[in-house]
mmCIF file of C-alpha atoms and ligand atoms in Angstrom:
data_model
loop_
_atom_site.group_PDB
_atom_site.id
_atom_site.type_symbol
_atom_site.label_atom_id
_atom_site.label_comp_id
_atom_site.label_asym_id
_atom_site.label_seq_id
_atom_site.Cartn_x
_atom_site.Cartn_y
_atom_site.Cartn_z
ATOM 1 C CA UNK A 1 -23.186 -11.632 13.262
ATOM 2 C CA UNK A 2 -25.905 -10.096 11.087
ATOM 3 C CA UNK A 3 -26.607 -6.392 10.821
ATOM 4 C CA UNK A 4 -30.206 -5.249 10.335
ATOM 5 C CA UNK A 5 -31.688 -2.633 8.045
ATOM 6 C CA UNK A 6 -33.657 -0.387 10.378
ATOM 7 C CA UNK A 7 -36.339 0.160 7.727
ATOM 8 C CA UNK A 8 -37.204 -3.327 6.446
ATOM 9 C CA UNK A 9 -35.480 -5.410 9.140
ATOM 10 C CA UNK A 10 -33.645 -7.555 6.625
ATOM 11 C CA UNK A 11 -30.388 -8.781 8.080
ATOM 12 C CA UNK A 12 -27.069 -8.729 6.284
ATOM 13 C CA UNK A 13 -23.702 -10.311 6.641
ATOM 14 C CA UNK A 14 -21.009 -7.710 7.328
ATOM 15 C CA UNK A 15 -19.595 -7.974 3.811
ATOM 16 C CA UNK A 16 -22.971 -7.327 2.223
ATOM 17 C CA UNK A 17 -23.730 -4.555 4.682
ATOM 18 C CA UNK A 18 -20.497 -2.601 4.450
ATOM 19 C CA UNK A 19 -20.276 -3.013 0.677
ATOM 20 C CA UNK A 20 -23.485 -0.967 0.529
ATOM 21 C CA UNK A 21 -21.804 2.026 2.201
ATOM 22 C CA UNK A 22 -20.909 4.998 0.040
ATOM 23 C CA UNK A 23 -19.775 8.590 0.332
ATOM 24 C CA UNK A 24 -17.945 9.165 3.584
ATOM 25 C CA UNK A 25 -18.771 12.611 4.967
ATOM 26 C CA UNK A 26 -15.728 13.531 6.998
ATOM 27 C CA UNK A 27 -17.206 16.745 8.407
ATOM 28 C CA UNK A 28 -20.125 14.986 10.032
ATOM 29 C CA UNK A 29 -18.274 11.663 10.274
ATOM 30 C CA UNK A 30 -21.022 9.758 8.469
ATOM 31 C CA UNK A 31 -21.328 7.216 5.740
ATOM 32 C CA UNK A 32 -24.371 6.818 3.512
ATOM 33 C CA UNK A 33 -25.895 3.388 3.396
ATOM 34 C CA UNK A 34 -28.409 2.103 0.863
ATOM 35 C CA UNK A 35 -30.276 -1.067 1.742
ATOM 36 C CA UNK A 36 -29.739 -3.683 -0.999
ATOM 37 C CA UNK A 37 -33.198 -5.085 -0.221
ATOM 38 C CA UNK A 38 -35.587 -2.152 0.198
ATOM 39 C CA UNK A 39 -33.504 0.744 -1.137
ATOM 40 C CA UNK A 40 -33.848 2.754 2.073
ATOM 41 C CA UNK A 41 -31.063 5.294 2.490
ATOM 42 C CA UNK A 42 -29.647 5.980 5.901
ATOM 43 C CA UNK A 43 -26.747 7.928 7.302
ATOM 44 C CA UNK A 44 -24.740 6.212 9.956
ATOM 45 C CA UNK A 45 -21.602 6.666 11.966
ATOM 46 C CA UNK A 46 -19.153 3.807 12.229
ATOM 47 C CA UNK A 47 -17.823 3.618 15.770
ATOM 48 C CA UNK A 48 -15.518 1.177 17.535
ATOM 49 C CA UNK A 49 -17.712 -1.829 18.285
ATOM 50 C CA UNK A 50 -20.946 -0.317 17.054
ATOM 51 C CA UNK A 51 -22.895 1.575 14.426
ATOM 52 C CA UNK A 52 -24.629 4.822 15.357
ATOM 53 C CA UNK A 53 -27.873 5.979 13.752
ATOM 54 C CA UNK A 54 -29.457 9.352 14.287
ATOM 55 C CA UNK A 55 -30.253 12.721 12.814
ATOM 56 C CA UNK A 56 -28.327 15.750 11.664
ATOM 57 C CA UNK A 57 -29.064 18.631 14.015
ATOM 58 C CA UNK A 58 -27.593 22.137 13.848
ATOM 59 C CA UNK A 59 -24.660 21.032 11.755
ATOM 60 C CA UNK A 60 -23.941 18.051 13.977
ATOM 61 C CA UNK A 61 -25.070 14.471 13.941
ATOM 62 C CA UNK A 62 -26.707 13.185 17.099
ATOM 63 C CA UNK A 63 -26.656 9.424 17.573
ATOM 64 C CA UNK A 64 -29.956 8.055 18.883
ATOM 65 C CA UNK A 65 -29.794 4.366 18.087
ATOM 66 C CA UNK A 66 -26.828 2.065 18.301
ATOM 67 C CA UNK A 67 -26.331 -1.376 16.828
ATOM 68 C CA UNK A 68 -23.552 -3.317 18.468
ATOM 69 C CA UNK A 69 -21.023 -4.918 16.122
ATOM 70 C CA UNK A 70 -18.364 -6.498 18.325
ATOM 71 C CA UNK A 71 -14.867 -6.078 16.930
ATOM 72 C CA UNK A 72 -15.752 -3.301 14.499
ATOM 73 C CA UNK A 73 -12.932 -0.840 13.901
ATOM 74 C CA UNK A 74 -12.506 2.307 11.858
ATOM 75 C CA UNK A 75 -9.761 4.523 10.574
ATOM 76 C CA UNK A 76 -10.391 7.973 9.193
ATOM 77 C CA UNK A 77 -8.434 9.068 6.153
ATOM 78 C CA UNK A 78 -8.396 12.301 4.202
ATOM 79 C CA UNK A 79 -10.872 11.237 1.563
ATOM 80 C CA UNK A 80 -12.036 7.930 2.895
ATOM 81 C CA UNK A 81 -13.046 5.848 5.859
ATOM 82 C CA UNK A 82 -11.556 2.409 6.317
ATOM 83 C CA UNK A 83 -13.762 -0.046 8.169
ATOM 84 C CA UNK A 84 -12.508 -3.369 9.422
ATOM 85 C CA UNK A 85 -14.052 -6.334 11.152
ATOM 86 C CA UNK A 86 -12.248 -9.560 11.889
ATOM 87 C CA UNK A 87 -10.005 -10.061 8.843
ATOM 88 C CA UNK A 88 -12.155 -8.182 6.368
ATOM 89 C CA UNK A 89 -11.985 -4.507 5.504
ATOM 90 C CA UNK A 90 -13.930 -2.046 3.412
ATOM 91 C CA UNK A 91 -13.015 1.354 2.103
ATOM 92 C CA UNK A 92 -15.662 4.053 1.833
ATOM 93 C CA UNK A 93 -14.486 6.943 -0.345
ATOM 94 C CA UNK A 94 -15.565 10.540 0.002
ATOM 95 C CA UNK A 95 -17.442 11.714 -3.042
ATOM 96 C CA UNK A 96 -15.591 14.770 -4.245
ATOM 97 C CA UNK A 97 -18.092 17.510 -4.913
ATOM 98 C CA UNK A 98 -17.486 19.766 -7.847
ATOM 99 C CA UNK A 99 -17.562 23.422 -6.949
ATOM 100 C CA UNK A 100 -19.653 25.182 -9.570
HETATM 101 ZN ZN1 LIG B 201 -34.022 -2.402 4.067
#
């Protein structure tokens, strides 16, 4: 199972792909992803069995494209998202924003 970058079409093993996730946005239920190859930044939603790509719209995130990842699971925490696939898991923390 390889997961593509939608910008440069490089394909990544799950460990490489999910290790590139950062900053879980709990409000919009999104993680940021930076392509290790081309540096493209994308926001995506981790869903059971798939990844959702789309656009923020009126304070929501509408999923337009889906990439199937059979067996993908997710668990939302207070300041993190836990992603698991087969026996591996990744934790994406929420970046705590300082209030000026
Ligand atoms: Zn890329």
